[in-house]
């Protein structure tokens, strides 16, 4: 596709894609409607903004470019206050009763409904990460991102990076473009988002994200660039969820919170998976076991992603994901078979990167994100992650060697002999 400059292939047909067992699938829908109200109450009530206060108070929310653990008056960004200030409607993906999306509107600043509203990630990236606790400013910046097609996480992380660069005198003079940036200055931050969107002045320096911006600015700016493999980091602090930090580093699409959200390790939905492999959960900071747990979660998550399921479905108690797949397809997959499929998917994704020249050991995380030095205040004070122990544990559990290369035995056992042949030349 790349060599032909194709961006996508659209396929259309006029035959219905049927379900093998429609009546059984109706039972599934009954299960969802009887479960979601209680298990997803925070999202039903407030959308993902309903998780702001909890995430912040537990230490899971990124604050001040990952420099702090606490945002003053964070309640102004909480689901309740956000709703009172701005939310006029709720929206949803097709057919989903949770309706976790918010729609905001305001006259001053002018914010229109077609742009929806900020999700948790956007509230974090454009709010707490820049020490902004003004919901109108967050919604305004979110609207700009939506209007210009910018990712709100990448944009917020880039703005926070720019503020820290300015604080250290790296954006003085011509580079600063006459824009005085400081933490919590909502007006300047919204203006910077506008300039990034238009590649205007300093916006042009920043518009390709923090990794490239740090190279352009120089002077040690890389220390303020919170990314993994060039992907700006999400608003879930790895010091609170170490397995998510592991995902940020080793997933083939690094720095993302939803490909294999390591924070999901302790949801009820995974109890069966852990029982099948005789693995008991080892606790938040038990690094020696974290990779095994994450490898299992990861294999399961690949199946969930391939089935097109929303990740939030795993928060509804114990959704019968395997039953749903079997009911829709008429297959009779066991949990072991599902996990093997997930394993193949993850290994294939990794092998693709290897073939394209990316390092087997994954991406490295910024020191401060790993807790070096540790925070001095807040719920995560004193936490430093042992990334190497988690990585080695994960590599072993996946069947990779200590450098992160899938072994020939693993690839053959997964029926990926052709991939093994392709990777043969890369082995030292
Ligand atoms: S499918 Fe998921 S993301 Fe979409 S509205 Fe439902 S819970 Fe929200």
Short mmCIF file of C-alpha atoms and ligand atoms in Angstrom, two decimals:
data_model
loop_
_atom_site.label_atom_id
_atom_site.label_comp_id
_atom_site.label_asym_id
_atom_site.label_seq_id
_atom_site.Cartn_x
_atom_site.Cartn_y
_atom_site.Cartn_z
CA UNK A 1 0.00 0.00 0.00
CA UNK A 2 2.79 2.39 0.96
CA UNK A 3 4.61 2.07 -2.35
CA UNK A 4 1.39 2.82 -4.23
CA UNK A 5 0.68 5.77 -1.93
CA UNK A 6 -2.59 4.18 -0.81
CA UNK A 7 -3.93 5.49 2.51
CA UNK A 8 -6.76 2.99 2.95
CA UNK A 9 -8.91 0.41 1.21
CA UNK A 10 -12.67 0.71 1.55
CA UNK A 11 -14.75 -2.39 0.95
CA UNK A 12 -18.47 -2.43 0.61
CA UNK A 13 -21.07 -5.10 -0.02
CA UNK A 14 -24.78 -5.62 0.31
CA UNK A 15 -24.98 -8.92 2.14
CA UNK A 16 -25.79 -8.97 5.82
CA UNK A 17 -23.14 -10.38 8.10
CA UNK A 18 -25.19 -12.84 10.07
CA UNK A 19 -24.81 -14.24 13.55
CA UNK A 20 -24.68 -17.99 13.90
CA UNK A 21 -26.86 -17.95 16.99
CA UNK A 22 -29.00 -14.83 17.16
CA UNK A 23 -31.09 -15.92 20.15
CA UNK A 24 -27.99 -16.62 22.23
CA UNK A 25 -26.63 -13.22 21.28
CA UNK A 26 -29.81 -11.65 22.64
CA UNK A 27 -28.93 -13.18 26.01
CA UNK A 28 -25.59 -11.41 25.73
CA UNK A 29 -27.30 -8.09 25.24
CA UNK A 30 -29.45 -8.78 28.29
CA UNK A 31 -26.27 -9.41 30.29
CA UNK A 32 -24.82 -6.08 29.20
CA UNK A 33 -27.95 -4.08 29.97
CA UNK A 34 -28.29 -5.72 33.38
CA UNK A 35 -24.64 -5.10 34.27
CA UNK A 36 -23.43 -1.82 32.89
CA UNK A 37 -25.42 0.52 35.15
CA UNK A 38 -23.68 -0.69 38.29
CA UNK A 39 -20.25 -1.63 37.00
CA UNK A 40 -19.76 1.47 34.86
CA UNK A 41 -21.61 3.98 37.05
CA UNK A 42 -18.83 6.57 36.89
CA UNK A 43 -18.93 6.50 33.06
CA UNK A 44 -22.72 6.28 32.88
CA UNK A 45 -23.01 9.37 35.11
CA UNK A 46 -20.19 11.51 33.76
CA UNK A 47 -18.44 9.78 30.86
CA UNK A 48 -14.71 9.33 31.26
CA UNK A 49 -14.53 12.68 33.07
CA UNK A 50 -16.04 10.62 35.90
CA UNK A 51 -12.63 9.07 36.48
CA UNK A 52 -10.71 12.36 36.91
CA UNK A 53 -11.06 12.73 40.67
CA UNK A 54 -10.36 9.08 41.42
CA UNK A 55 -7.38 8.89 39.10
CA UNK A 56 -5.94 12.08 40.55
CA UNK A 57 -6.45 11.09 44.17
CA UNK A 58 -4.89 7.67 43.66
CA UNK A 59 -1.86 9.16 41.91
CA UNK A 60 -2.79 7.83 38.49
CA UNK A 61 -3.23 11.20 36.77
CA UNK A 62 -0.25 12.93 35.20
CA UNK A 63 0.34 16.43 36.61
CA UNK A 64 2.73 19.22 35.47
CA UNK A 65 4.51 17.24 32.77
CA UNK A 66 4.88 14.31 35.18
CA UNK A 67 6.76 16.49 37.68
CA UNK A 68 4.05 16.52 40.35
CA UNK A 69 1.56 14.15 41.89
CA UNK A 70 -1.10 16.66 42.92
CA UNK A 71 -3.06 19.37 41.05
CA UNK A 72 -4.52 22.14 43.17
CA UNK A 73 -8.32 22.32 42.93
CA UNK A 74 -8.52 19.33 40.59
CA UNK A 75 -12.20 19.03 41.54
CA UNK A 76 -12.89 21.83 39.01
CA UNK A 77 -12.07 19.22 36.34
CA UNK A 78 -14.02 16.39 37.96
CA UNK A 79 -16.98 14.76 36.27
CA UNK A 80 -19.49 16.55 38.47
CA UNK A 81 -18.10 20.06 38.05
CA UNK A 82 -17.34 19.57 34.37
CA UNK A 83 -20.96 18.57 33.85
CA UNK A 84 -22.32 21.51 35.76
CA UNK A 85 -20.09 23.96 33.89
CA UNK A 86 -20.33 22.72 30.32
CA UNK A 87 -22.02 19.44 29.49
CA UNK A 88 -25.27 19.73 27.54
CA UNK A 89 -25.66 16.26 26.01
CA UNK A 90 -24.28 12.77 26.02
CA UNK A 91 -23.16 10.80 22.98
CA UNK A 92 -22.25 7.21 22.31
CA UNK A 93 -20.71 4.70 19.96
CA UNK A 94 -23.30 2.82 17.96
CA UNK A 95 -25.73 0.94 20.18
CA UNK A 96 -23.76 1.29 23.43
CA UNK A 97 -25.91 1.99 26.50
CA UNK A 98 -22.99 3.39 28.53
CA UNK A 99 -22.93 6.58 26.44
CA UNK A 100 -19.58 7.63 27.86
CA UNK A 101 -19.06 10.60 25.56
CA UNK A 102 -19.86 14.13 26.67
CA UNK A 103 -21.00 17.03 24.51
CA UNK A 104 -20.14 20.51 25.75
CA UNK A 105 -21.29 23.98 24.80
CA UNK A 106 -20.45 27.49 25.93
CA UNK A 107 -20.87 31.11 24.80
CA UNK A 108 -17.68 32.49 26.33
CA UNK A 109 -15.38 31.11 25.10
CA UNK A 110 -17.42 29.97 22.10
CA UNK A 111 -17.59 26.18 22.21
CA UNK A 112 -19.92 24.34 19.85
CA UNK A 113 -21.60 20.97 20.18
CA UNK A 114 -20.35 19.34 16.95
CA UNK A 115 -16.91 19.00 18.51
CA UNK A 116 -18.18 16.78 21.33
CA UNK A 117 -16.28 17.31 24.53
CA UNK A 118 -13.04 16.40 26.26
CA UNK A 119 -12.55 12.81 27.44
CA UNK A 120 -10.45 11.93 30.48
CA UNK A 121 -7.26 11.91 28.41
CA UNK A 122 -7.98 15.35 26.97
CA UNK A 123 -8.84 16.77 30.39
CA UNK A 124 -5.54 15.45 31.68
CA UNK A 125 -3.36 16.45 28.74
CA UNK A 126 -4.79 19.93 28.23
CA UNK A 127 -5.56 20.40 31.93
CA UNK A 128 -3.60 18.74 34.74
CA UNK A 129 -0.46 18.18 32.66
CA UNK A 130 -0.23 21.95 32.08
CA UNK A 131 -1.52 22.75 35.60
CA UNK A 132 -4.72 24.18 34.15
CA UNK A 133 -7.83 23.61 36.25
CA UNK A 134 -10.25 25.73 34.23
CA UNK A 135 -12.80 23.46 32.48
CA UNK A 136 -13.68 26.16 29.91
CA UNK A 137 -10.04 26.50 28.84
CA UNK A 138 -9.69 22.71 28.61
CA UNK A 139 -12.87 22.43 26.53
CA UNK A 140 -11.73 25.30 24.32
CA UNK A 141 -8.33 23.71 23.65
CA UNK A 142 -10.08 20.38 23.07
CA UNK A 143 -12.36 22.02 20.51
CA UNK A 144 -9.36 23.46 18.67
CA UNK A 145 -7.74 20.02 18.54
CA UNK A 146 -10.97 18.48 17.24
CA UNK A 147 -11.44 21.21 14.64
CA UNK A 148 -7.88 20.85 13.33
CA UNK A 149 -7.67 17.06 13.68
CA UNK A 150 -4.99 17.08 16.38
CA UNK A 151 -4.63 14.30 18.92
CA UNK A 152 -5.32 15.83 22.32
CA UNK A 153 -2.78 13.69 24.19
CA UNK A 154 0.05 14.55 21.80
CA UNK A 155 -0.97 18.21 21.77
CA UNK A 156 -1.24 18.53 25.56
CA UNK A 157 2.08 16.75 26.13
CA UNK A 158 3.68 19.04 23.56
CA UNK A 159 2.27 22.14 25.25
CA UNK A 160 3.54 20.96 28.66
CA UNK A 161 6.95 20.27 27.07
CA UNK A 162 6.99 23.81 25.64
CA UNK A 163 6.13 25.33 29.02
CA UNK A 164 9.00 23.46 30.67
CA UNK A 165 11.37 24.50 27.88
CA UNK A 166 10.29 28.11 28.40
CA UNK A 167 10.78 27.79 32.15
CA UNK A 168 14.39 26.69 31.49
CA UNK A 169 15.08 29.54 29.10
CA UNK A 170 15.07 27.41 25.95
CA UNK A 171 12.32 29.39 24.23
CA UNK A 172 13.69 32.90 24.64
CA UNK A 173 13.90 35.40 21.80
CA UNK A 174 12.87 34.46 18.27
CA UNK A 175 12.06 30.85 19.19
CA UNK A 176 9.61 31.99 21.86
CA UNK A 177 7.62 33.84 19.22
CA UNK A 178 6.47 36.52 21.68
CA UNK A 179 4.36 34.04 23.63
CA UNK A 180 5.03 33.98 27.38
CA UNK A 181 4.32 30.46 28.57
CA UNK A 182 3.89 29.40 32.17
CA UNK A 183 2.18 26.62 34.10
CA UNK A 184 -1.52 27.20 34.55
CA UNK A 185 -1.74 30.14 32.13
CA UNK A 186 -4.86 28.93 30.35
CA UNK A 187 -5.03 31.77 27.83
CA UNK A 188 -1.45 31.30 26.61
CA UNK A 189 -1.93 27.55 26.43
CA UNK A 190 -5.03 27.82 24.23
CA UNK A 191 -3.14 30.27 22.02
CA UNK A 192 -0.23 27.81 21.73
CA UNK A 193 -2.62 25.04 20.66
CA UNK A 194 -3.90 27.41 17.97
CA UNK A 195 -0.36 28.12 16.75
CA UNK A 196 0.53 24.41 16.72
CA UNK A 197 -2.59 23.68 14.68
CA UNK A 198 -1.65 26.36 12.14
CA UNK A 199 2.11 25.70 12.27
CA UNK A 200 2.43 29.35 13.09
CA UNK A 201 5.86 30.51 14.44
CA UNK A 202 6.69 28.48 17.56
CA UNK A 203 3.80 26.21 16.54
CA UNK A 204 5.83 25.05 13.55
CA UNK A 205 8.69 24.00 15.83
CA UNK A 206 6.29 21.99 17.99
CA UNK A 207 3.80 20.62 15.47
CA UNK A 208 5.52 17.25 14.90
CA UNK A 209 5.46 16.30 18.57
CA UNK A 210 7.92 16.41 21.42
CA UNK A 211 10.62 14.12 20.07
CA UNK A 212 11.31 16.18 16.96
CA UNK A 213 10.66 19.45 18.78
CA UNK A 214 13.33 18.56 21.35
CA UNK A 215 15.83 17.90 18.55
CA UNK A 216 15.01 21.26 16.97
CA UNK A 217 15.22 23.21 20.23
CA UNK A 218 18.32 21.45 21.63
CA UNK A 219 20.00 22.60 24.85
CA UNK A 220 18.83 19.53 26.79
CA UNK A 221 15.15 19.87 25.80
CA UNK A 222 14.91 16.06 25.42
CA UNK A 223 14.73 15.82 29.24
CA UNK A 224 11.32 17.56 29.11
CA UNK A 225 9.91 15.44 26.26
CA UNK A 226 7.56 12.81 27.70
CA UNK A 227 7.36 10.17 24.99
CA UNK A 228 8.06 6.52 24.27
CA UNK A 229 9.42 5.83 20.80
CA UNK A 230 8.18 9.23 19.66
CA UNK A 231 4.63 8.73 20.96
CA UNK A 232 3.60 11.28 23.58
CA UNK A 233 2.61 9.52 26.81
CA UNK A 234 -1.00 9.29 28.00
CA UNK A 235 -2.48 10.60 31.23
CA UNK A 236 -2.05 7.37 33.21
CA UNK A 237 1.02 7.57 35.41
CA UNK A 238 3.25 4.50 35.12
CA UNK A 239 4.42 5.03 38.70
CA UNK A 240 0.85 4.17 39.75
CA UNK A 241 0.36 1.38 37.20
CA UNK A 242 3.77 -0.25 36.59
CA UNK A 243 2.36 -2.74 34.07
CA UNK A 244 1.10 0.20 32.05
CA UNK A 245 4.63 1.60 32.10
CA UNK A 246 5.75 -1.77 30.77
CA UNK A 247 3.14 -1.51 28.01
CA UNK A 248 4.36 1.99 27.15
CA UNK A 249 7.86 0.55 26.69
CA UNK A 250 7.42 -2.87 25.08
CA UNK A 251 4.20 -2.80 23.12
CA UNK A 252 4.82 -2.66 19.36
CA UNK A 253 2.87 0.62 19.36
CA UNK A 254 4.64 2.16 22.35
CA UNK A 255 3.38 4.94 24.58
CA UNK A 256 -0.29 4.03 24.30
CA UNK A 257 -2.78 3.32 27.07
CA UNK A 258 -5.32 1.25 25.21
CA UNK A 259 -3.49 -1.30 23.04
CA UNK A 260 -2.76 -3.43 26.07
CA UNK A 261 -3.69 -1.40 29.09
CA UNK A 262 -1.53 -2.83 31.85
CA UNK A 263 -3.73 -1.07 34.38
CA UNK A 264 -6.42 -3.65 33.60
CA UNK A 265 -4.45 -6.45 35.22
CA UNK A 266 -6.63 -6.58 38.31
CA UNK A 267 -10.08 -6.33 36.67
CA UNK A 268 -12.44 -9.21 37.40
CA UNK A 269 -12.69 -10.05 33.70
CA UNK A 270 -9.20 -11.49 33.80
CA UNK A 271 -9.68 -13.87 36.72
CA UNK A 272 -10.35 -16.83 34.39
CA UNK A 273 -7.29 -16.01 32.34
CA UNK A 274 -5.00 -15.96 35.34
CA UNK A 275 -6.56 -19.12 36.78
CA UNK A 276 -6.05 -20.96 33.50
CA UNK A 277 -2.33 -20.25 33.63
CA UNK A 278 -2.14 -20.77 37.40
CA UNK A 279 -0.89 -17.23 37.99
CA UNK A 280 -1.91 -15.33 41.11
CA UNK A 281 -1.74 -11.57 41.11
CA UNK A 282 1.39 -10.41 42.80
CA UNK A 283 0.61 -6.84 43.79
CA UNK A 284 1.23 -3.45 42.27
CA UNK A 285 4.99 -3.20 42.78
CA UNK A 286 6.02 -6.89 42.62
CA UNK A 287 8.25 -6.48 39.59
CA UNK A 288 9.43 -10.09 39.35
CA UNK A 289 5.92 -11.26 38.38
CA UNK A 290 4.64 -8.21 36.53
CA UNK A 291 5.83 -9.34 33.11
CA UNK A 292 4.05 -12.71 33.41
CA UNK A 293 0.81 -10.97 34.35
CA UNK A 294 1.19 -8.42 31.58
CA UNK A 295 1.97 -11.08 28.96
CA UNK A 296 -1.31 -12.81 29.83
CA UNK A 297 -3.33 -9.61 29.85
CA UNK A 298 -1.68 -8.65 26.61
CA UNK A 299 -2.61 -11.87 24.84
CA UNK A 300 -6.20 -11.50 25.99
CA UNK A 301 -6.33 -7.84 25.00
CA UNK A 302 -5.21 -8.64 21.45
CA UNK A 303 -8.28 -10.88 21.14
CA UNK A 304 -10.53 -8.17 22.58
CA UNK A 305 -9.07 -5.64 20.13
CA UNK A 306 -9.37 -8.00 17.14
CA UNK A 307 -13.00 -8.69 18.07
CA UNK A 308 -13.65 -4.93 17.91
CA UNK A 309 -14.79 -4.78 21.53
CA UNK A 310 -14.59 -1.63 23.62
CA UNK A 311 -11.92 -1.95 26.33
CA UNK A 312 -14.48 -0.71 28.86
CA UNK A 313 -16.41 -3.96 28.38
CA UNK A 314 -13.73 -5.58 30.54
CA UNK A 315 -14.79 -3.37 33.40
CA UNK A 316 -18.31 -4.82 33.43
CA UNK A 317 -17.59 -7.65 35.85
CA UNK A 318 -16.76 -10.81 33.92
CA UNK A 319 -17.99 -10.34 30.36
CA UNK A 320 -18.20 -13.70 28.55
CA UNK A 321 -15.97 -12.55 25.70
CA UNK A 322 -15.22 -16.10 24.55
CA UNK A 323 -18.95 -16.92 24.56
CA UNK A 324 -19.67 -13.81 22.48
CA UNK A 325 -17.08 -14.78 19.87
CA UNK A 326 -18.28 -18.39 19.73
CA UNK A 327 -21.92 -17.30 19.54
CA UNK A 328 -21.25 -14.92 16.68
CA UNK A 329 -19.02 -17.27 14.68
CA UNK A 330 -20.21 -20.75 15.54
CA UNK A 331 -16.70 -21.69 16.63
CA UNK A 332 -16.02 -23.48 19.89
CA UNK A 333 -12.79 -21.82 20.95
CA UNK A 334 -11.39 -22.69 24.37
CA UNK A 335 -9.70 -20.01 26.50
CA UNK A 336 -6.33 -21.58 25.71
CA UNK A 337 -7.03 -21.29 22.00
CA UNK A 338 -8.08 -17.67 22.39
CA UNK A 339 -4.89 -16.89 24.28
CA UNK A 340 -2.86 -18.60 21.57
CA UNK A 341 -4.53 -16.38 18.97
CA UNK A 342 -3.70 -13.33 21.09
CA UNK A 343 -0.12 -14.54 21.43
CA UNK A 344 0.22 -14.90 17.66
CA UNK A 345 -1.18 -11.41 17.12
CA UNK A 346 1.20 -9.79 19.59
CA UNK A 347 4.22 -11.68 18.25
CA UNK A 348 3.31 -10.74 14.69
CA UNK A 349 3.03 -7.08 15.63
CA UNK A 350 6.44 -7.28 17.30
CA UNK A 351 7.96 -9.14 14.33
CA UNK A 352 6.69 -6.48 11.94
CA UNK A 353 8.62 -3.83 13.90
CA UNK A 354 11.74 -5.99 13.97
CA UNK A 355 11.63 -6.52 10.22
CA UNK A 356 11.30 -2.74 9.79
CA UNK A 357 14.43 -2.14 11.88
CA UNK A 358 13.03 -1.16 15.29
CA UNK A 359 14.99 -2.41 18.32
CA UNK A 360 13.74 -5.68 19.90
CA UNK A 361 14.01 -4.33 23.45
CA UNK A 362 11.27 -1.74 22.95
CA UNK A 363 11.29 1.98 23.72
CA UNK A 364 12.80 3.67 26.74
CA UNK A 365 10.74 5.87 29.03
CA UNK A 366 11.81 9.28 30.34
CA UNK A 367 13.54 9.03 33.72
CA UNK A 368 10.92 11.00 35.61
CA UNK A 369 8.12 8.75 34.30
CA UNK A 370 9.97 5.78 35.81
CA UNK A 371 10.38 7.63 39.10
CA UNK A 372 14.01 8.77 38.79
CA UNK A 373 14.15 10.85 40.88
CA UNK A 374 11.01 9.81 42.77
CA UNK A 375 8.24 12.27 43.57
CA UNK A 376 8.54 13.89 46.98
CA UNK A 377 4.84 14.55 47.51
CA UNK A 378 1.50 12.96 46.65
CA UNK A 379 0.28 9.36 46.65
CA UNK A 380 3.25 8.20 44.52
CA UNK A 381 6.00 9.75 46.61
CA UNK A 382 9.09 7.57 46.76
CA UNK A 383 8.08 5.25 43.89
CA UNK A 384 10.76 4.23 41.36
CA UNK A 385 10.02 1.49 38.82
CA UNK A 386 12.25 -1.48 38.09
CA UNK A 387 11.66 -1.48 34.35
CA UNK A 388 14.43 -3.95 33.54
CA UNK A 389 13.02 -6.63 35.87
CA UNK A 390 9.54 -6.20 34.34
CA UNK A 391 10.91 -6.29 30.79
CA UNK A 392 12.94 -9.46 31.35
CA UNK A 393 9.97 -11.14 33.01
CA UNK A 394 7.74 -10.16 30.07
CA UNK A 395 10.24 -11.33 27.46
CA UNK A 396 10.49 -14.74 29.18
CA UNK A 397 6.71 -15.07 29.47
CA UNK A 398 6.21 -14.22 25.81
CA UNK A 399 8.93 -16.61 24.61
CA UNK A 400 11.46 -13.94 23.60
CA UNK A 401 15.18 -14.03 24.35
CA UNK A 402 16.70 -11.55 26.83
CA UNK A 403 17.10 -8.92 24.10
CA UNK A 404 13.41 -9.14 23.18
CA UNK A 405 13.80 -11.28 20.02
CA UNK A 406 11.13 -13.98 19.57
CA UNK A 407 12.88 -17.37 19.65
CA UNK A 408 12.73 -19.74 16.70
CA UNK A 409 10.97 -22.30 18.94
CA UNK A 410 8.24 -19.79 19.84
CA UNK A 411 7.61 -18.80 16.23
CA UNK A 412 7.48 -22.42 15.07
CA UNK A 413 5.14 -23.37 17.93
CA UNK A 414 2.75 -20.57 16.94
CA UNK A 415 2.76 -21.69 13.32
CA UNK A 416 4.77 -18.63 12.26
CA UNK A 417 7.57 -20.47 10.51
CA UNK A 418 7.63 -18.02 7.62
CA UNK A 419 8.12 -15.17 10.09
CA UNK A 420 10.91 -17.13 11.76
CA UNK A 421 12.62 -17.45 8.38
CA UNK A 422 12.21 -13.69 7.77
CA UNK A 423 13.75 -12.84 11.14
CA UNK A 424 16.59 -15.34 10.84
CA UNK A 425 18.89 -12.79 9.24
CA UNK A 426 18.37 -10.35 12.13
CA UNK A 427 19.74 -12.72 14.76
CA UNK A 428 23.25 -11.95 15.90
S1 LIG B 1 -18.51 1.54 23.28
FE1 LIG B 1 -17.03 2.11 24.90
S2 LIG B 1 -16.18 4.11 24.24
FE2 LIG B 1 -18.11 3.77 23.08
S3 LIG B 1 -19.74 4.76 24.30
FE3 LIG B 1 -19.63 2.61 24.93
S4 LIG B 1 -18.26 2.56 26.72
FE4 LIG B 1 -17.92 4.51 25.65
#
